[in-house]
Amino acid sequence: MRANTAIVFGAVVLTACSVGPEYKRPALEVPDNYRFQQEAPAAQSVADLGWWELYQDKQLQQLLQAALEHNRDIKIAAARIGEARALVGVSRMSQLPQVDVSVGDTRQRNLQQAQRYSTYEIATGVIQASFEIDLWHRLASLNEAAQANLLATEYAREAVKVALVSDVATAYFNLLALDQQLRVTLRTIGNSEQFLSLTQARFRQGTASSLDVNRAEASLAAVRANQSDIARQIAQTENQLQILLGNNPDAVTRGKQDEQSMPVPPEVPAGLPSSLIERRPDLRQAEAGLMAATANVRAAKAALFPTISLTGSYGSQSLALSSLFSGPTKVWSYGLNVLQMIINSERNRDQVEASRMRAEQAVLQYQSAVAQAFREVSDALVAWQRYGEFRALQEQQVKALQEANSHVLRRYEVGYSSYFEVIDASNSLYAAELQQAQANRNSLVALVQLYKALGGGWANKPEANKNTGMQQAEPPQTNLSQRGNN
């Protein structure tokens, strides 16, 4: 009989290890190449470059380094990692025996004859221990879920870094474009002031009308008003950049800049589409969340089975506190508890179904995140290509309008061109130069967006790692996806 019981118990132990689903990466439709990818897919990708290798502007490198060290969102993400790591520790402790120690002194009164009371003093000191036999891996599954959540928070921090590098670079290039527009505006104001003086002189000579003077004054006022608006945008962009750096709003010091201060690489390999899933931290974060959801399903299913616990206690009990640890005062007990949730079985089944639905949501969210990632890469690629074409054509337009404006001014000075031709040429050139600055900005920001979409920018600069003890970034690894039956 005992042998049969042992065989049955051993069979239960062996079969119980497979309760619930094991994690397996969902099926994904990965394209052979990115849409708008001009070159053949290659293993190399621009995202494999560190941000300090891609962004060669020294000022931008300093800003990015400062942001990664002091940005508040990065610090919040690091604190969340600490919280998740502590929760993993809590989950691991639940798999160990639980020990409680209690020492007490109680008084009791018993009703005796003739309404008299007798008082008894009882002192106790007891050590109680309990251990849940994790036959169906309920506790182990909860621990795996906690580890997967920790992994997700680590990837979340890397995703914050990717977004931060993108935001800082975008704000910096916005600032450069505004600086360029301000330089163009100040130069145009100088030219407009000279033209107004010339028109006023011709008016005094009787070769220009008061209408010409009024139009010149209005044109100058319009450019000055634009200068005020550009100055506002510069101040607000500086404030935005300082907040990203973890500072209070303030001016941003920068050297002399122009549109060529950050050369755009002539070739931007996007790499293999399949590597995007491993490179982008937000996708790895979504997958870690799916791992956690799968582990929670196993834990919920394991809760449907009986909970087997070993319990025991050892201590002392005495009628006087002074003799608690002397004499024949020892007490002990042990037992095997098997608890099957009968009354709450329906509730446990509902919890399993709820966990299963959450896991299904996590699968769909992961697949949606992957599809969205491919869209972002395709959008960034077409923006990079088309903005590059637009930038080149805009440069041609500016050169042509600069020549036309000089020609019209010379003709106006000798009386061969009308005032309206001069105003039209000047306004066209000013608008084109502003648009050229915006085209330079769009081209640079398109590179930033492509770098972000491909998952680049979350690595730490090597010298920064040396100072802070952080290693060169590699995607955090986990063996949760390799979990097998015990």
Tab-separated table of N, CA and C in Angstrom, residues 51-52 58 61-62 65 68 459-466 470 472:
chain	number	residue	atom	x	y	z
A	51	TRP	N	25.482	56.579	-30.968
A	51	TRP	CA	25.044	57.945	-31.306
A	51	TRP	C	26.234	58.883	-31.443
A	52	TRP	N	27.316	58.609	-30.720
A	52	TRP	CA	28.506	59.455	-30.813
A	52	TRP	C	29.237	59.251	-32.141
A	58	LYS	N	30.294	68.134	-32.221
A	58	LYS	CA	30.805	68.063	-30.854
A	58	LYS	C	29.818	68.648	-29.843
A	61	GLN	N	27.100	66.169	-29.283
A	61	GLN	CA	27.581	65.056	-28.463
A	61	GLN	C	27.581	65.420	-26.981
A	62	GLN	N	28.008	66.624	-26.668
A	62	GLN	CA	28.006	67.062	-25.272
A	62	GLN	C	26.585	67.127	-24.714
A	65	GLN	N	25.300	63.531	-24.132
A	65	GLN	CA	25.917	62.930	-22.955
A	65	GLN	C	25.306	63.492	-21.676
A	68	LEU	N	21.729	62.020	-21.168
A	68	LEU	CA	21.711	60.635	-20.707
A	68	LEU	C	22.131	60.511	-19.246
A	459	ALA	N	22.711	52.824	-26.684
A	459	ALA	CA	23.985	52.446	-26.079
A	459	ALA	C	24.607	53.643	-25.377
A	460	ASN	N	25.404	53.360	-24.366
A	460	ASN	CA	26.117	54.397	-23.637
A	460	ASN	C	27.492	54.610	-24.252
A	461	LYS	N	27.957	55.847	-24.231
A	461	LYS	CA	29.261	56.154	-24.780
A	461	LYS	C	30.337	55.426	-23.980
A	462	PRO	N	31.354	54.834	-24.643
A	462	PRO	CA	32.337	54.016	-23.930
A	462	PRO	C	32.978	54.704	-22.746
A	463	GLU	N	33.435	55.979	-22.907
A	463	GLU	CA	34.084	56.641	-21.781
A	463	GLU	C	33.107	56.893	-20.650
A	464	ALA	N	31.814	57.060	-20.994
A	464	ALA	CA	30.801	57.222	-19.938
A	464	ALA	C	30.653	55.926	-19.155
A	465	ASN	N	30.716	54.781	-19.851
A	465	ASN	CA	30.618	53.497	-19.170
A	465	ASN	C	31.770	53.318	-18.185
A	466	LYS	N	32.939	53.806	-18.582
A	466	LYS	CA	34.116	53.662	-17.733
A	466	LYS	C	33.951	54.432	-16.439
A	470	MET	N	28.879	51.343	-16.109
A	470	MET	CA	27.926	50.717	-17.017
A	470	MET	C	28.674	50.094	-18.183
A	472	GLN	N	29.075	48.575	-22.156
A	472	GLN	CA	28.597	48.885	-23.503
A	472	GLN	C	27.297	48.136	-23.731
